[in-house]
mmCIF file of C-alpha atoms in Angstrom:
data_model
loop_
_atom_site.group_PDB
_atom_site.id
_atom_site.type_symbol
_atom_site.label_atom_id
_atom_site.label_comp_id
_atom_site.label_asym_id
_atom_site.label_seq_id
_atom_site.Cartn_x
_atom_site.Cartn_y
_atom_site.Cartn_z
ATOM 1 C CA GLY A 1 -15.137 -6.921 -28.953
ATOM 2 C CA ALA A 2 -11.556 -7.555 -28.173
ATOM 3 C CA VAL A 3 -10.795 -9.077 -25.033
ATOM 4 C CA VAL A 4 -7.366 -9.113 -22.916
ATOM 5 C CA SER A 5 -7.591 -11.846 -20.005
ATOM 6 C CA GLN A 6 -5.558 -11.007 -17.224
ATOM 7 C CA HIS A 7 -4.359 -13.267 -14.374
ATOM 8 C CA PRO A 8 -4.212 -13.537 -11.601
ATOM 9 C CA SER A 9 -6.801 -10.877 -10.356
ATOM 10 C CA TRP A 10 -5.088 -10.898 -7.146
ATOM 11 C CA VAL A 11 -2.072 -12.473 -5.550
ATOM 12 C CA ILE A 12 -0.531 -12.186 -1.896
ATOM 13 C CA CYS A 13 2.890 -13.344 -1.954
ATOM 14 C CA LYS A 14 5.888 -13.248 0.835
ATOM 15 C CA SER A 15 8.665 -10.777 0.396
ATOM 16 C CA GLY A 16 11.540 -12.093 -1.736
ATOM 17 C CA THR A 17 9.305 -14.261 -4.078
ATOM 18 C CA SER A 18 8.440 -13.874 -7.541
ATOM 19 C CA VAL A 19 5.137 -13.455 -9.076
ATOM 20 C CA LYS A 20 3.880 -13.680 -12.713
ATOM 21 C CA ILE A 21 1.137 -12.029 -14.278
ATOM 22 C CA GLU A 22 -0.245 -12.848 -17.524
ATOM 23 C CA CYS A 23 -2.264 -10.885 -20.238
ATOM 24 C CA ARG A 24 -3.831 -12.816 -23.301
ATOM 25 C CA SER A 25 -5.531 -11.533 -26.157
ATOM 26 C CA LEU A 26 -8.442 -13.976 -26.711
ATOM 27 C CA ASP A 27 -9.560 -12.820 -30.075
ATOM 28 C CA PHE A 28 -6.869 -10.907 -31.598
ATOM 29 C CA GLN A 29 -3.281 -10.766 -32.155
ATOM 30 C CA ALA A 30 -1.467 -8.283 -29.751
ATOM 31 C CA THR A 31 1.954 -7.316 -31.040
ATOM 32 C CA THR A 32 2.361 -4.650 -28.333
ATOM 33 C CA MET A 33 1.214 -4.845 -24.593
ATOM 34 C CA PHE A 34 1.464 -1.684 -22.277
ATOM 35 C CA TRP A 35 1.977 -2.648 -18.635
ATOM 36 C CA TYR A 36 0.746 -0.141 -16.138
ATOM 37 C CA ARG A 37 1.015 -0.096 -12.398
ATOM 38 C CA GLN A 38 -1.415 2.111 -10.391
ATOM 39 C CA PHE A 39 -1.039 2.781 -6.773
ATOM 40 C CA PRO A 40 -3.971 3.524 -4.406
ATOM 41 C CA LYS A 41 -5.704 6.832 -5.291
ATOM 42 C CA GLN A 42 -3.328 7.620 -7.946
ATOM 43 C CA SER A 43 -3.160 7.347 -11.686
ATOM 44 C CA LEU A 44 -1.919 4.843 -14.264
ATOM 45 C CA MET A 45 1.659 4.838 -14.675
ATOM 46 C CA LEU A 46 3.482 3.092 -17.789
ATOM 47 C CA MET A 47 5.977 0.829 -16.626
ATOM 48 C CA ALA A 48 6.967 -0.808 -20.012
ATOM 49 C CA THR A 49 6.046 -1.454 -23.340
ATOM 50 C CA SER A 50 6.412 -5.389 -24.611
ATOM 51 C CA ASN A 51 6.651 -6.119 -28.216
ATOM 52 C CA GLU A 52 6.200 -9.848 -29.523
ATOM 53 C CA GLY A 53 9.521 -10.972 -30.668
ATOM 54 C CA SER A 54 11.742 -8.329 -29.061
ATOM 55 C CA LYS A 55 13.028 -6.700 -25.807
ATOM 56 C CA ALA A 56 10.638 -4.710 -23.969
ATOM 57 C CA THR A 57 11.028 -1.027 -23.674
ATOM 58 C CA TYR A 58 11.219 0.201 -19.897
ATOM 59 C CA GLU A 59 10.100 3.519 -18.684
ATOM 60 C CA GLN A 60 12.772 5.803 -16.918
ATOM 61 C CA GLY A 61 12.990 4.591 -13.252
ATOM 62 C CA VAL A 62 11.444 1.170 -13.923
ATOM 63 C CA GLU A 63 14.058 -1.675 -13.166
ATOM 64 C CA LYS A 64 14.372 -4.022 -16.084
ATOM 65 C CA ASP A 65 15.909 -6.849 -14.048
ATOM 66 C CA LYS A 66 12.937 -6.490 -11.171
ATOM 67 C CA PHE A 67 10.177 -6.378 -13.638
ATOM 68 C CA LEU A 68 10.713 -9.048 -16.184
ATOM 69 C CA ILE A 69 8.589 -8.713 -19.327
ATOM 70 C CA ASN A 70 8.268 -11.574 -21.804
ATOM 71 C CA HIS A 71 6.139 -11.224 -25.095
ATOM 72 C CA ALA A 72 6.705 -14.513 -26.370
ATOM 73 C CA SER A 73 3.697 -14.919 -28.687
ATOM 74 C CA LEU A 74 1.120 -12.779 -30.550
ATOM 75 C CA THR A 75 -1.304 -13.406 -27.839
ATOM 76 C CA LEU A 76 0.576 -13.736 -24.626
ATOM 77 C CA SER A 77 2.354 -11.072 -22.664
ATOM 78 C CA THR A 78 3.799 -11.758 -19.063
ATOM 79 C CA LEU A 79 5.116 -9.575 -16.220
ATOM 80 C CA THR A 80 7.255 -11.001 -13.580
ATOM 81 C CA VAL A 81 7.831 -9.230 -10.215
ATOM 82 C CA THR A 82 11.097 -10.656 -9.071
ATOM 83 C CA SER A 83 11.976 -10.952 -5.640
ATOM 84 C CA ALA A 84 9.117 -8.610 -4.567
ATOM 85 C CA HIS A 85 9.015 -6.425 -1.573
ATOM 86 C CA PRO A 86 5.991 -4.668 0.292
ATOM 87 C CA GLU A 87 6.812 -1.413 -1.791
ATOM 88 C CA ASP A 88 6.112 -3.379 -4.934
ATOM 89 C CA SER A 89 2.329 -3.875 -3.694
ATOM 90 C CA SER A 90 0.112 -2.403 -6.412
ATOM 91 C CA PHE A 91 -2.424 -2.591 -9.123
ATOM 92 C CA TYR A 92 -0.940 -3.767 -12.379
ATOM 93 C CA ILE A 93 -2.826 -3.720 -15.348
ATOM 94 C CA CYS A 94 -1.928 -4.419 -19.022
ATOM 95 C CA SER A 95 -3.447 -2.647 -22.214
ATOM 96 C CA ALA A 96 -3.366 -3.596 -25.940
ATOM 97 C CA PRO A 97 -3.565 -0.982 -28.586
ATOM 98 C CA PRO A 98 -5.835 -1.002 -31.498
ATOM 99 C CA PHE A 99 -4.883 -3.364 -34.061
ATOM 100 C CA GLY A 100 -6.551 -3.875 -37.391
ATOM 101 C CA GLN A 101 -10.136 -2.595 -38.405
ATOM 102 C CA GLY A 102 -13.194 -2.868 -36.576
ATOM 103 C CA ARG A 103 -11.547 -2.713 -33.002
ATOM 104 C CA ASP A 104 -13.052 0.294 -31.162
ATOM 105 C CA GLY A 105 -10.033 1.177 -28.976
ATOM 106 C CA TYR A 106 -7.337 0.188 -26.500
ATOM 107 C CA THR A 107 -8.358 -2.676 -24.263
ATOM 108 C CA PHE A 108 -7.506 -3.229 -20.898
ATOM 109 C CA GLY A 109 -6.989 -6.311 -18.937
ATOM 110 C CA SER A 110 -8.852 -6.683 -15.684
ATOM 111 C CA GLY A 111 -5.983 -5.889 -13.562
ATOM 112 C CA THR A 112 -3.909 -7.645 -10.930
ATOM 113 C CA ARG A 113 -3.751 -6.669 -7.195
ATOM 114 C CA LEU A 114 -0.334 -7.608 -5.705
ATOM 115 C CA THR A 115 0.165 -7.429 -1.952
ATOM 116 C CA VAL A 116 3.531 -8.367 -0.725
ATOM 117 C CA VAL A 117 3.609 -9.232 2.852
ATOM 118 C CA GLY B 1 7.992 13.779 -22.602
ATOM 119 C CA GLU B 2 4.170 14.439 -22.332
ATOM 120 C CA ASN B 3 2.516 15.848 -19.044
ATOM 121 C CA VAL B 4 -1.163 15.577 -18.723
ATOM 122 C CA GLU B 5 -2.701 17.640 -15.819
ATOM 123 C CA GLN B 6 -6.136 17.255 -14.673
ATOM 124 C CA HIS B 7 -8.624 19.210 -12.635
ATOM 125 C CA PRO B 8 -10.271 18.989 -10.433
ATOM 126 C CA SER B 9 -8.834 16.098 -8.326
ATOM 127 C CA THR B 10 -12.356 15.782 -6.679
ATOM 128 C CA LEU B 11 -15.504 16.758 -7.757
ATOM 129 C CA SER B 12 -19.058 16.486 -6.273
ATOM 130 C CA VAL B 13 -22.325 17.415 -7.701
ATOM 131 C CA GLN B 14 -25.955 17.039 -7.211
ATOM 132 C CA GLU B 15 -27.806 14.234 -9.300
ATOM 133 C CA GLY B 16 -29.246 16.061 -12.315
ATOM 134 C CA ASP B 17 -26.460 18.494 -12.469
ATOM 135 C CA SER B 18 -23.647 18.841 -15.055
ATOM 136 C CA ALA B 19 -19.970 17.963 -14.231
ATOM 137 C CA VAL B 20 -16.927 19.391 -15.997
ATOM 138 C CA ILE B 21 -13.367 17.983 -15.873
ATOM 139 C CA LYS B 22 -10.377 19.664 -17.715
ATOM 140 C CA CYS B 23 -7.363 18.487 -18.762
ATOM 141 C CA THR B 24 -4.077 20.146 -20.324
ATOM 142 C CA TYR B 25 -1.449 18.481 -22.126
ATOM 143 C CA SER B 26 2.082 19.459 -23.089
ATOM 144 C CA ASP B 27 3.130 17.651 -26.176
ATOM 145 C CA SER B 28 1.821 19.574 -29.259
ATOM 146 C CA ALA B 29 2.111 16.284 -31.276
ATOM 147 C CA SER B 30 -0.378 14.327 -29.355
ATOM 148 C CA ASN B 31 -3.456 13.646 -31.326
ATOM 149 C CA TYR B 32 -5.617 11.197 -29.347
ATOM 150 C CA PHE B 33 -7.190 11.953 -26.239
ATOM 151 C CA PRO B 34 -9.501 9.281 -24.657
ATOM 152 C CA TRP B 35 -11.439 9.455 -21.324
ATOM 153 C CA TYR B 36 -11.702 6.383 -19.036
ATOM 154 C CA LYS B 37 -13.916 5.717 -16.182
ATOM 155 C CA GLN B 38 -12.453 3.625 -13.548
ATOM 156 C CA GLU B 39 -14.550 1.787 -10.748
ATOM 157 C CA LEU B 40 -12.694 0.819 -7.594
ATOM 158 C CA GLY B 41 -10.697 -2.137 -8.333
ATOM 159 C CA LYS B 42 -11.676 -2.392 -12.138
ATOM 160 C CA ARG B 43 -10.150 -1.661 -15.182
ATOM 161 C CA PRO B 44 -10.604 1.525 -16.765
ATOM 162 C CA GLN B 45 -13.284 1.756 -19.348
ATOM 163 C CA LEU B 46 -13.091 4.061 -22.392
ATOM 164 C CA ILE B 47 -16.266 6.628 -22.146
ATOM 165 C CA ILE B 48 -15.324 8.738 -25.071
ATOM 166 C CA ASP B 49 -12.306 9.645 -27.175
ATOM 167 C CA ILE B 50 -11.488 12.539 -29.489
ATOM 168 C CA ARG B 51 -8.904 13.074 -32.110
ATOM 169 C CA SER B 52 -6.971 16.216 -33.085
ATOM 170 C CA ASN B 53 -8.856 16.855 -36.233
ATOM 171 C CA VAL B 54 -12.163 17.093 -34.268
ATOM 172 C CA GLY B 55 -13.298 20.042 -32.062
ATOM 173 C CA GLU B 56 -16.076 18.307 -30.149
ATOM 174 C CA LYS B 57 -17.503 14.891 -29.947
ATOM 175 C CA LYS B 58 -20.887 14.001 -28.168
ATOM 176 C CA ASP B 59 -22.326 10.632 -27.024
ATOM 177 C CA GLN B 60 -25.554 11.087 -25.242
ATOM 178 C CA ARG B 61 -24.752 12.762 -21.940
ATOM 179 C CA ILE B 62 -21.058 12.757 -22.354
ATOM 180 C CA ALA B 63 -19.229 15.295 -24.398
ATOM 181 C CA VAL B 64 -15.415 16.050 -25.057
ATOM 182 C CA THR B 65 -14.176 19.392 -26.441
ATOM 183 C CA LEU B 66 -10.413 19.903 -27.717
ATOM 184 C CA ASN B 67 -8.912 23.162 -27.955
ATOM 185 C CA LYS B 68 -5.441 22.344 -29.808
ATOM 186 C CA THR B 69 -4.223 25.853 -29.663
ATOM 187 C CA ALA B 70 -4.672 25.888 -25.878
ATOM 188 C CA LYS B 71 -3.657 22.425 -25.504
ATOM 189 C CA HIS B 72 -6.495 21.551 -23.434
ATOM 190 C CA PHE B 73 -9.500 19.201 -23.609
ATOM 191 C CA SER B 74 -12.549 18.495 -21.448
ATOM 192 C CA LEU B 75 -15.199 16.165 -20.405
ATOM 193 C CA HIS B 76 -18.876 17.202 -20.033
ATOM 194 C CA ILE B 77 -21.287 14.967 -18.424
ATOM 195 C CA THR B 78 -25.051 16.184 -18.154
ATOM 196 C CA GLU B 79 -27.864 15.172 -16.127
ATOM 197 C CA THR B 80 -25.452 13.332 -13.689
ATOM 198 C CA GLN B 81 -26.690 10.039 -12.215
ATOM 199 C CA PRO B 82 -25.340 8.229 -9.000
ATOM 200 C CA GLU B 83 -23.692 5.533 -11.225
ATOM 201 C CA ASP B 84 -21.783 8.154 -12.880
ATOM 202 C CA SER B 85 -19.762 8.197 -9.574
ATOM 203 C CA ALA B 86 -16.208 7.008 -10.076
ATOM 204 C CA VAL B 87 -12.538 8.044 -11.096
ATOM 205 C CA TYR B 88 -12.192 9.563 -14.387
ATOM 206 C CA PHE B 89 -8.959 9.742 -16.247
ATOM 207 C CA CYS B 90 -8.002 11.680 -19.253
ATOM 208 C CA ALA B 91 -5.276 10.544 -21.295
ATOM 209 C CA ALA B 92 -3.051 11.728 -24.284
ATOM 210 C CA SER B 93 -1.238 9.935 -27.033
ATOM 211 C CA ILE B 94 1.011 11.039 -29.761
ATOM 212 C CA ASN B 95 -0.394 8.733 -32.220
ATOM 213 C CA TYR B 96 -3.543 6.073 -31.992
ATOM 214 C CA GLY B 97 -1.845 2.893 -31.247
ATOM 215 C CA GLN B 98 0.888 4.238 -29.026
ATOM 216 C CA ASN B 99 1.035 4.577 -25.124
ATOM 217 C CA PHE B 100 -1.154 6.801 -23.144
ATOM 218 C CA VAL B 101 0.107 9.207 -20.604
ATOM 219 C CA PHE B 102 -2.661 9.503 -18.085
ATOM 220 C CA GLY B 103 -4.062 12.502 -16.131
ATOM 221 C CA PRO B 104 -3.765 12.202 -12.259
ATOM 222 C CA GLY B 105 -7.471 11.510 -12.294
ATOM 223 C CA THR B 106 -10.596 13.218 -10.836
ATOM 224 C CA ARG B 107 -13.012 11.570 -8.395
ATOM 225 C CA LEU B 108 -16.483 12.380 -9.287
ATOM 226 C CA SER B 109 -19.060 11.782 -6.593
ATOM 227 C CA VAL B 110 -22.701 12.257 -7.750
ATOM 228 C CA LEU B 111 -25.075 12.854 -4.658
ATOM 229 C CA PRO B 112 -28.754 11.632 -4.729
#
């Protein structure tokens, strides 16, 4: 089945630094990638939608200059948390929608737990 | 935009009993409704989904029902087992291929 590889699985960084999270589609081409954030014991909230070759679409309230999204190729989408602060600590997870025949649904990455200290 | 509500927020059942989780959605244009199971610190796993042209779908111990008129859909788990313990999220999408709006989740505990 379709696989989205997400790295790193966890990261601890100092306040003020930047962190890059990668999501790669391993056996299919993902023209779109959804980026979600999940706080402890809460639901997944859509942050932005990245589209290969064009600018990402951000949800209301999500700072585009803080959460930089790049979808440079059909197999790679990245989320960079810039100037991270403790309140950015969360579980970030990407998801690729179904594409083409034979795929059995949306594919989630394994998630990245970000802790900003 | 779409708003998805989910009840209950927590649910405890005895092993072997049934569990029912209910969700409502606001956007009548939504036509795809998946259910995800998420264990702590892991990615959501699709367990069942239903499209708006179907009223019910079943897969072994899991079933989903959809009432388009009332804009609600439910997850039914029969003969629950301890490994069913997890957080379950419903979601709605206006089109297969578009982003989901997730419900707030239900923490299911199956007691041995």
